[in-house]
Amino acid sequence: MNRKVTKAIFPVAGLGTRFLPATKSIPKEIMTLVDRPLIQYAIDEARAAGIKEFIFVTSRGKGALEDYFDHAHELENTLRKAGKDDLLELLRQTNMESGAIAYIRQHKAMGLGHAVWCARRLIHDEPFAVVLTDDVVMGEPPCLQQMIEAHAETGGSMVATMEVPLEKTKSYGVLDVAEDMGAIVRAKGMVEKPKENPPSNLAVIGRYILAPTVMENLNKLKQGAGGEIQLTDAIADEIEEGRDVYGLRFRGQRYDCGSKAGFLQATVAFGLARDELKDEFAEYLHDVMAMRKAAE
Ligand code: UTP
């Protein structure tokens, strides 16, 4: 029986330069898709997957993110007095249990691998999840739950993968496949942003379940590296050392909310998925497209 995954690391210490000037004062993770910040989507997905401990790797200027998880007692009292039970319930659903969240500081943005390594003292000998909040996945069951269920069967480490056109592989970590079992593949290598000759069209997105040995690999990389420390390299080292790494072709649609185009696409998709918005919004989109066509 493989060990249950109950801890998740959320690396949120990046600079978010693609969203400047907004990210001068707003953490990227607080930017809202429809009416909830990106971080809420990530937390909801992790909770649905059975995660109990939430470890945020933050940095300077991310105060708003920490504040977001405070219970808003005054606001709750006001809503209660006004009889706004539905809003009160909405707020309560976002409340986190005391002690469930830990914040670790990454003092310098030295890469995703380095951010994960910063949380090493909170991870012991158990597998842990890593969730990148700027990858928002619409899926049922949620992506991380699909992974945790698959990981319970396979053990080892697991990354979420999706097929992309070969010419787009240079923007992703890409799996080199040893064995394709359908939804699950076993990897024999993993390359970060290959400039040429990608080993497959299976791109890695921001959901991982990692064996505790990945932290040891990060430790070694930390000692050797001058620049950014890549999580991909620490996962590739697992394979080198003879441990299993799997990819899961998750069911669902991933949006890259770290890019402007991806964020806009997600806004449309999540807007259209809302019962209270979809009719008005779909009509608006239809009119916009019709006007564009007429102008061509
Ligand atoms: P990105 O590559 O999207 O970088 O990081 P970024 O700094 O957030 O954004 P841009 O490219 O400047 O616009 C992917 C994830 O890794 C985290 C980020 O917060 C994001 O969730 N990260 C990245 C860290 O926590 N620390 C780092 O040093 C680098």
mmCIF file of C-alpha atoms and ligand atoms in Angstrom:
data_model
loop_
_atom_site.group_PDB
_atom_site.id
_atom_site.type_symbol
_atom_site.label_atom_id
_atom_site.label_comp_id
_atom_site.label_asym_id
_atom_site.label_seq_id
_atom_site.Cartn_x
_atom_site.Cartn_y
_atom_site.Cartn_z
ATOM 1 C CA MET A 1 0.000 0.000 0.000
ATOM 2 C CA ASN A 2 1.518 3.340 -1.036
ATOM 3 C CA ARG A 3 1.572 6.150 1.505
ATOM 4 C CA LYS A 4 -1.232 8.679 1.457
ATOM 5 C CA VAL A 5 -0.410 12.146 0.188
ATOM 6 C CA THR A 6 -1.533 14.740 2.743
ATOM 7 C CA LYS A 7 0.905 17.628 2.212
ATOM 8 C CA ALA A 8 1.035 20.022 -0.698
ATOM 9 C CA ILE A 9 3.589 22.697 -1.501
ATOM 10 C CA PHE A 10 2.352 25.783 -3.344
ATOM 11 C CA PRO A 11 5.345 27.698 -4.721
ATOM 12 C CA VAL A 12 4.100 31.283 -5.039
ATOM 13 C CA ALA A 13 7.368 33.175 -4.805
ATOM 14 C CA GLY A 14 7.825 33.970 -8.510
ATOM 15 C CA LEU A 15 8.066 37.557 -9.714
ATOM 16 C CA GLY A 16 5.114 37.326 -12.100
ATOM 17 C CA THR A 17 6.804 39.643 -14.594
ATOM 18 C CA ARG A 18 4.376 38.731 -17.367
ATOM 19 C CA PHE A 19 1.653 40.534 -15.445
ATOM 20 C CA LEU A 20 3.498 43.762 -14.754
ATOM 21 C CA PRO A 21 2.493 46.395 -13.841
ATOM 22 C CA ALA A 22 -0.330 44.614 -11.929
ATOM 23 C CA THR A 23 2.145 42.390 -10.067
ATOM 24 C CA LYS A 24 3.999 45.444 -8.770
ATOM 25 C CA SER A 25 1.536 45.374 -5.884
ATOM 26 C CA ILE A 26 -0.802 42.381 -6.414
ATOM 27 C CA PRO A 27 0.539 38.844 -6.114
ATOM 28 C CA LYS A 28 -0.326 36.938 -9.295
ATOM 29 C CA GLU A 29 -2.061 34.282 -7.196
ATOM 30 C CA ILE A 30 -4.593 36.832 -5.934
ATOM 31 C CA MET A 31 -5.723 37.799 -9.415
ATOM 32 C CA THR A 32 -9.297 36.703 -9.915
ATOM 33 C CA LEU A 33 -10.876 34.307 -12.345
ATOM 34 C CA VAL A 34 -14.540 35.427 -12.340
ATOM 35 C CA ASP A 35 -14.803 36.092 -8.578
ATOM 36 C CA ARG A 36 -12.177 33.980 -6.857
ATOM 37 C CA PRO A 37 -8.431 34.332 -6.735
ATOM 38 C CA LEU A 38 -6.271 31.763 -8.496
ATOM 39 C CA ILE A 39 -5.084 30.501 -5.128
ATOM 40 C CA GLN A 40 -8.639 29.538 -4.151
ATOM 41 C CA TYR A 41 -8.956 27.251 -7.179
ATOM 42 C CA ALA A 42 -5.686 25.561 -6.186
ATOM 43 C CA ILE A 43 -6.738 25.168 -2.548
ATOM 44 C CA ASP A 44 -10.153 23.764 -3.516
ATOM 45 C CA GLU A 45 -8.500 21.245 -5.812
ATOM 46 C CA ALA A 46 -6.041 20.187 -3.109
ATOM 47 C CA ARG A 47 -8.754 19.873 -0.460
ATOM 48 C CA ALA A 48 -10.875 17.734 -2.804
ATOM 49 C CA ALA A 49 -7.836 15.470 -3.192
ATOM 50 C CA GLY A 50 -7.522 14.968 0.581
ATOM 51 C CA ILE A 51 -4.625 17.360 1.279
ATOM 52 C CA LYS A 52 -4.517 18.397 4.953
ATOM 53 C CA GLU A 53 -1.343 20.525 5.165
ATOM 54 C CA PHE A 54 -0.834 23.464 2.847
ATOM 55 C CA ILE A 55 2.693 24.834 2.562
ATOM 56 C CA PHE A 56 3.104 28.149 0.773
ATOM 57 C CA VAL A 57 6.522 29.195 -0.411
ATOM 58 C CA THR A 58 6.171 32.965 -0.543
ATOM 59 C CA SER A 59 8.403 35.981 -1.018
ATOM 60 C CA ARG A 60 8.537 39.721 -0.466
ATOM 61 C CA GLY A 61 5.363 41.535 -1.434
ATOM 62 C CA LYS A 62 3.027 38.554 -1.009
ATOM 63 C CA GLY A 63 1.313 39.905 2.119
ATOM 64 C CA ALA A 64 -2.086 40.062 0.397
ATOM 65 C CA LEU A 65 -1.862 36.337 -0.198
ATOM 66 C CA GLU A 66 -1.297 35.586 3.496
ATOM 67 C CA ASP A 67 -4.105 37.979 4.478
ATOM 68 C CA TYR A 68 -6.485 36.210 2.120
ATOM 69 C CA PHE A 69 -6.500 33.182 4.412
ATOM 70 C CA ASP A 70 -7.343 35.115 7.575
ATOM 71 C CA HIS A 71 -10.878 34.544 8.806
ATOM 72 C CA ALA A 72 -12.847 37.735 8.160
ATOM 73 C CA HIS A 73 -14.716 37.911 11.497
ATOM 74 C CA GLU A 74 -15.989 41.487 11.099
ATOM 75 C CA LEU A 75 -17.237 40.830 7.622
ATOM 76 C CA GLU A 76 -18.867 37.568 8.730
ATOM 77 C CA ASN A 77 -20.648 39.370 11.603
ATOM 78 C CA THR A 78 -21.931 42.076 9.271
ATOM 79 C CA LEU A 79 -23.231 39.491 6.806
ATOM 80 C CA ARG A 80 -24.831 37.493 9.611
ATOM 81 C CA LYS A 81 -26.656 40.559 10.967
ATOM 82 C CA ALA A 82 -27.826 41.439 7.468
ATOM 83 C CA GLY A 83 -29.150 37.877 6.995
ATOM 84 C CA LYS A 84 -26.919 37.315 3.964
ATOM 85 C CA ASP A 85 -26.550 33.608 4.628
ATOM 86 C CA ASP A 86 -25.477 32.657 1.132
ATOM 87 C CA LEU A 87 -22.526 35.065 1.189
ATOM 88 C CA LEU A 88 -21.670 33.944 4.713
ATOM 89 C CA GLU A 89 -21.584 30.343 3.530
ATOM 90 C CA LEU A 90 -19.408 31.324 0.572
ATOM 91 C CA LEU A 91 -16.902 32.959 2.922
ATOM 92 C CA ARG A 92 -16.956 30.038 5.334
ATOM 93 C CA GLN A 93 -16.073 27.638 2.534
ATOM 94 C CA THR A 94 -12.833 29.557 2.065
ATOM 95 C CA ASN A 95 -11.853 29.424 5.753
ATOM 96 C CA MET A 96 -8.893 27.211 6.524
ATOM 97 C CA GLU A 97 -8.462 25.291 9.741
ATOM 98 C CA SER A 98 -5.985 26.873 12.198
ATOM 99 C CA GLY A 99 -2.548 25.340 11.772
ATOM 100 C CA ALA A 100 -3.311 23.866 8.352
ATOM 101 C CA ILE A 101 -1.273 26.507 6.529
ATOM 102 C CA ALA A 102 2.460 27.104 6.787
ATOM 103 C CA TYR A 103 4.366 29.915 5.110
ATOM 104 C CA ILE A 104 8.006 29.533 4.149
ATOM 105 C CA ARG A 105 10.023 32.315 2.632
ATOM 106 C CA GLN A 106 12.081 32.006 -0.539
ATOM 107 C CA HIS A 107 14.507 34.888 -0.230
ATOM 108 C CA LYS A 108 15.406 35.060 -3.893
ATOM 109 C CA ALA A 109 13.550 33.761 -6.951
ATOM 110 C CA MET A 110 16.070 31.034 -7.818
ATOM 111 C CA GLY A 111 13.693 28.787 -9.701
ATOM 112 C CA LEU A 112 10.868 26.380 -9.033
ATOM 113 C CA GLY A 113 13.185 23.633 -7.774
ATOM 114 C CA HIS A 114 14.693 26.025 -5.272
ATOM 115 C CA ALA A 115 11.217 27.128 -4.103
ATOM 116 C CA VAL A 116 10.217 23.509 -3.447
ATOM 117 C CA TRP A 117 13.542 22.871 -1.679
ATOM 118 C CA CYS A 118 12.796 25.783 0.678
ATOM 119 C CA ALA A 119 9.982 23.644 2.175
ATOM 120 C CA ARG A 120 12.298 20.667 2.872
ATOM 121 C CA ARG A 121 12.057 20.844 6.663
ATOM 122 C CA LEU A 122 8.289 20.387 6.516
ATOM 123 C CA ILE A 123 8.503 17.256 4.381
ATOM 124 C CA HIS A 124 9.723 14.079 6.029
ATOM 125 C CA ASP A 125 9.671 10.597 4.584
ATOM 126 C CA GLU A 126 6.286 10.900 2.892
ATOM 127 C CA PRO A 127 5.330 11.650 -0.730
ATOM 128 C CA PHE A 128 4.075 15.204 -1.230
ATOM 129 C CA ALA A 129 2.198 17.179 -3.866
ATOM 130 C CA VAL A 130 3.361 20.342 -5.613
ATOM 131 C CA VAL A 131 0.662 22.567 -7.102
ATOM 132 C CA LEU A 132 1.419 25.552 -9.341
ATOM 133 C CA THR A 133 -1.433 27.970 -8.904
ATOM 134 C CA ASP A 134 -1.014 29.547 -12.310
ATOM 135 C CA ASP A 135 -1.978 26.271 -13.959
ATOM 136 C CA VAL A 136 -5.720 26.119 -13.450
ATOM 137 C CA VAL A 137 -7.306 22.829 -14.452
ATOM 138 C CA MET A 138 -10.996 22.377 -15.133
ATOM 139 C CA GLY A 139 -11.674 18.689 -14.632
ATOM 140 C CA GLU A 140 -13.915 16.235 -12.832
ATOM 141 C CA PRO A 141 -12.686 14.698 -10.632
ATOM 142 C CA PRO A 142 -10.155 17.501 -10.111
ATOM 143 C CA CYS A 143 -6.677 16.877 -11.570
ATOM 144 C CA LEU A 144 -4.843 16.342 -8.273
ATOM 145 C CA GLN A 145 -7.439 13.822 -7.133
ATOM 146 C CA GLN A 146 -6.998 11.876 -10.384
ATOM 147 C CA MET A 147 -3.266 11.877 -9.705
ATOM 148 C CA ILE A 148 -3.555 10.796 -6.085
ATOM 149 C CA GLU A 149 -5.807 7.921 -7.100
ATOM 150 C CA ALA A 150 -3.365 6.846 -9.816
ATOM 151 C CA HIS A 151 -0.374 7.291 -7.482
ATOM 152 C CA ALA A 152 -2.005 4.999 -4.904
ATOM 153 C CA GLU A 153 -1.628 2.260 -7.555
ATOM 154 C CA THR A 154 1.804 3.138 -8.950
ATOM 155 C CA GLY A 155 3.806 4.686 -6.091
ATOM 156 C CA GLY A 156 6.987 6.487 -7.208
ATOM 157 C CA SER A 157 6.683 10.053 -8.457
ATOM 158 C CA MET A 158 4.025 11.318 -10.824
ATOM 159 C CA VAL A 159 3.584 14.387 -13.009
ATOM 160 C CA ALA A 160 0.441 15.528 -14.815
ATOM 161 C CA THR A 161 0.912 15.496 -18.574
ATOM 162 C CA MET A 162 -0.973 16.584 -21.650
ATOM 163 C CA GLU A 163 -0.336 16.185 -25.339
ATOM 164 C CA VAL A 164 0.767 19.349 -27.115
ATOM 165 C CA PRO A 165 1.760 19.977 -30.753
ATOM 166 C CA LEU A 166 5.465 19.091 -31.160
ATOM 167 C CA GLU A 167 6.404 22.692 -31.995
ATOM 168 C CA LYS A 168 5.033 23.801 -28.608
ATOM 169 C CA THR A 169 7.101 21.343 -26.553
ATOM 170 C CA LYS A 170 9.879 23.937 -26.193
ATOM 171 C CA SER A 171 7.744 25.789 -23.639
ATOM 172 C CA TYR A 172 7.363 22.799 -21.314
ATOM 173 C CA GLY A 173 9.077 20.043 -19.423
ATOM 174 C CA VAL A 174 8.706 16.998 -21.724
ATOM 175 C CA LEU A 175 8.609 13.285 -20.893
ATOM 176 C CA ASP A 176 10.714 10.638 -22.552
ATOM 177 C CA VAL A 177 8.403 7.621 -22.477
ATOM 178 C CA ALA A 178 9.627 4.144 -21.528
ATOM 179 C CA GLU A 179 6.235 2.450 -21.412
ATOM 180 C CA ASP A 180 2.809 3.754 -22.466
ATOM 181 C CA MET A 181 0.020 2.123 -20.500
ATOM 182 C CA GLY A 182 -2.772 4.402 -21.728
ATOM 183 C CA ALA A 183 -3.694 6.973 -19.114
ATOM 184 C CA ILE A 184 -0.417 6.352 -17.298
ATOM 185 C CA VAL A 185 3.047 6.375 -18.867
ATOM 186 C CA ARG A 186 6.329 5.409 -17.251
ATOM 187 C CA ALA A 187 9.122 7.837 -18.018
ATOM 188 C CA LYS A 188 12.729 7.084 -18.843
ATOM 189 C CA GLY A 189 13.691 10.742 -18.897
ATOM 190 C CA MET A 190 12.417 14.275 -18.564
ATOM 191 C CA VAL A 191 13.767 17.334 -20.387
ATOM 192 C CA GLU A 192 13.097 20.969 -19.521
ATOM 193 C CA LYS A 193 12.072 23.106 -22.515
ATOM 194 C CA PRO A 194 13.865 21.122 -25.273
ATOM 195 C CA LYS A 195 15.058 23.473 -28.052
ATOM 196 C CA GLU A 196 15.077 20.620 -30.562
ATOM 197 C CA ASN A 197 14.283 16.898 -30.858
ATOM 198 C CA PRO A 198 11.681 16.693 -28.080
ATOM 199 C CA PRO A 199 11.539 13.116 -26.761
ATOM 200 C CA SER A 200 7.698 13.106 -27.053
ATOM 201 C CA ASN A 201 4.723 15.453 -27.252
ATOM 202 C CA LEU A 202 3.814 14.810 -23.602
ATOM 203 C CA ALA A 203 4.183 18.107 -21.762
ATOM 204 C CA VAL A 204 4.342 18.372 -17.988
ATOM 205 C CA ILE A 205 1.962 20.814 -16.317
ATOM 206 C CA GLY A 206 1.985 22.222 -12.797
ATOM 207 C CA ARG A 207 0.802 19.240 -10.753
ATOM 208 C CA TYR A 208 3.264 16.815 -9.194
ATOM 209 C CA ILE A 209 3.300 14.048 -6.616
ATOM 210 C CA LEU A 210 6.880 13.550 -5.577
ATOM 211 C CA ALA A 211 8.742 10.928 -3.621
ATOM 212 C CA PRO A 212 10.641 12.349 -0.620
ATOM 213 C CA THR A 213 13.912 11.432 -2.392
ATOM 214 C CA VAL A 214 13.225 14.342 -4.792
ATOM 215 C CA MET A 215 14.053 16.661 -1.868
ATOM 216 C CA GLU A 216 17.398 14.894 -1.493
ATOM 217 C CA ASN A 217 18.040 15.406 -5.215
ATOM 218 C CA LEU A 218 17.204 19.100 -4.817
ATOM 219 C CA ASN A 219 19.658 19.238 -1.937
ATOM 220 C CA LYS A 220 22.421 17.957 -4.215
ATOM 221 C CA LEU A 221 21.440 20.353 -7.009
ATOM 222 C CA LYS A 222 21.451 23.188 -4.485
ATOM 223 C CA GLN A 223 25.033 22.450 -3.619
ATOM 224 C CA GLY A 224 26.122 22.315 -7.262
ATOM 225 C CA ALA A 225 24.094 25.046 -8.909
ATOM 226 C CA GLY A 226 24.918 28.665 -9.500
ATOM 227 C CA GLY A 227 21.734 29.824 -11.242
ATOM 228 C CA GLU A 228 18.130 28.597 -11.215
ATOM 229 C CA ILE A 229 17.377 25.223 -9.713
ATOM 230 C CA GLN A 230 14.973 23.247 -11.874
ATOM 231 C CA LEU A 231 12.436 20.869 -10.401
ATOM 232 C CA THR A 232 12.607 18.927 -13.676
ATOM 233 C CA ASP A 233 16.275 18.093 -13.040
ATOM 234 C CA ALA A 234 15.521 16.712 -9.580
ATOM 235 C CA ILE A 235 12.731 14.543 -11.029
ATOM 236 C CA ALA A 236 14.975 13.375 -13.886
ATOM 237 C CA ASP A 237 17.535 12.350 -11.238
ATOM 238 C CA GLU A 238 14.930 10.003 -9.764
ATOM 239 C CA ILE A 239 14.908 8.087 -13.050
ATOM 240 C CA GLU A 240 18.707 8.132 -13.254
ATOM 241 C CA GLU A 241 18.839 6.570 -9.810
ATOM 242 C CA GLY A 242 16.436 3.804 -10.822
ATOM 243 C CA ARG A 243 13.246 5.040 -9.174
ATOM 244 C CA ASP A 244 9.913 5.195 -10.992
ATOM 245 C CA VAL A 245 8.480 8.388 -12.433
ATOM 246 C CA TYR A 246 5.089 8.309 -14.119
ATOM 247 C CA GLY A 247 3.061 10.729 -16.183
ATOM 248 C CA LEU A 248 -0.713 10.831 -15.930
ATOM 249 C CA ARG A 249 -2.727 11.969 -18.925
ATOM 250 C CA PHE A 250 -5.276 13.755 -16.763
ATOM 251 C CA ARG A 251 -8.847 14.271 -17.905
ATOM 252 C CA GLY A 252 -9.661 17.964 -18.102
ATOM 253 C CA GLN A 253 -8.625 21.267 -19.593
ATOM 254 C CA ARG A 254 -5.571 23.146 -18.349
ATOM 255 C CA TYR A 255 -5.279 26.931 -18.577
ATOM 256 C CA ASP A 256 -1.931 28.678 -18.307
ATOM 257 C CA CYS A 257 -2.967 31.584 -16.116
ATOM 258 C CA GLY A 258 0.672 32.670 -15.866
ATOM 259 C CA SER A 259 0.292 34.109 -19.379
ATOM 260 C CA LYS A 260 -2.093 36.829 -20.465
ATOM 261 C CA ALA A 261 -3.664 34.818 -23.290
ATOM 262 C CA GLY A 262 -4.150 31.809 -21.000
ATOM 263 C CA PHE A 263 -5.688 33.955 -18.292
ATOM 264 C CA LEU A 264 -8.175 35.449 -20.756
ATOM 265 C CA GLN A 265 -9.080 31.989 -22.084
ATOM 266 C CA ALA A 266 -9.636 30.762 -18.530
ATOM 267 C CA THR A 267 -11.831 33.773 -17.784
ATOM 268 C CA VAL A 268 -14.036 32.889 -20.751
ATOM 269 C CA ALA A 269 -14.174 29.168 -19.858
ATOM 270 C CA PHE A 270 -14.907 29.698 -16.157
ATOM 271 C CA GLY A 271 -17.377 32.496 -16.950
ATOM 272 C CA LEU A 272 -19.287 30.212 -19.334
ATOM 273 C CA ALA A 273 -19.262 27.453 -16.703
ATOM 274 C CA ARG A 274 -21.198 29.624 -14.229
ATOM 275 C CA ASP A 275 -24.972 29.141 -14.298
ATOM 276 C CA GLU A 276 -25.667 32.720 -13.246
ATOM 277 C CA LEU A 277 -23.441 34.192 -15.978
ATOM 278 C CA LYS A 278 -23.377 31.838 -18.889
ATOM 279 C CA ASP A 279 -26.396 33.042 -20.902
ATOM 280 C CA GLU A 280 -25.576 36.735 -20.781
ATOM 281 C CA PHE A 281 -21.863 36.095 -21.285
ATOM 282 C CA ALA A 282 -22.363 33.687 -24.211
ATOM 283 C CA GLU A 283 -24.639 36.200 -25.919
ATOM 284 C CA TYR A 284 -22.036 38.920 -25.439
ATOM 285 C CA LEU A 285 -19.229 36.738 -26.841
ATOM 286 C CA HIS A 286 -21.413 35.808 -29.781
ATOM 287 C CA ASP A 287 -22.099 39.496 -30.539
ATOM 288 C CA VAL A 288 -18.417 40.402 -30.244
ATOM 289 C CA MET A 289 -17.432 37.665 -32.688
ATOM 290 C CA ALA A 290 -20.216 38.656 -35.104
ATOM 291 C CA MET A 291 -19.029 42.290 -35.043
ATOM 292 C CA ARG A 292 -15.431 41.204 -35.636
ATOM 293 C CA LYS A 293 -16.511 39.124 -38.624
ATOM 294 C CA ALA A 294 -18.581 41.948 -40.066
ATOM 295 C CA ALA A 295 -15.602 44.318 -39.771
ATOM 296 C CA GLU A 296 -13.251 41.962 -41.669
HETATM 297 P P1 UTP B 1 6.896 31.042 -13.543
HETATM 298 O O1 UTP B 1 7.814 30.401 -14.488
HETATM 299 O O2 UTP B 1 5.507 31.306 -14.021
HETATM 300 O O3 UTP B 1 7.558 32.417 -13.065
HETATM 301 O O4 UTP B 1 6.882 30.187 -12.217
HETATM 302 P P2 UTP B 1 6.903 33.672 -12.382
HETATM 303 O O5 UTP B 1 7.984 34.466 -11.765
HETATM 304 O O6 UTP B 1 5.779 33.270 -11.462
HETATM 305 O O7 UTP B 1 6.223 34.508 -13.564
HETATM 306 P P3 UTP B 1 6.885 35.299 -14.800
HETATM 307 O O8 UTP B 1 7.434 34.250 -15.726
HETATM 308 O O9 UTP B 1 7.919 36.245 -14.270
HETATM 309 O O10 UTP B 1 5.704 36.031 -15.376
HETATM 310 C C1 UTP B 1 6.095 29.029 -12.108
HETATM 311 C C2 UTP B 1 5.688 28.852 -10.657
HETATM 312 O O11 UTP B 1 6.821 28.703 -9.822
HETATM 313 C C3 UTP B 1 6.838 29.672 -8.800
HETATM 314 C C4 UTP B 1 5.956 30.795 -9.314
HETATM 315 O O12 UTP B 1 5.402 31.529 -8.225
HETATM 316 C C5 UTP B 1 4.905 30.046 -10.117
HETATM 317 O O13 UTP B 1 3.888 29.513 -9.298
HETATM 318 N N1 UTP B 1 8.245 30.103 -8.571
HETATM 319 C C6 UTP B 1 9.063 30.311 -9.643
HETATM 320 C C7 UTP B 1 8.704 30.274 -7.286
HETATM 321 O O14 UTP B 1 7.965 30.104 -6.293
HETATM 322 N N2 UTP B 1 10.015 30.664 -7.100
HETATM 323 C C8 UTP B 1 10.862 30.874 -8.144
HETATM 324 O O15 UTP B 1 12.042 31.197 -7.908
HETATM 325 C C9 UTP B 1 10.378 30.692 -9.434
#
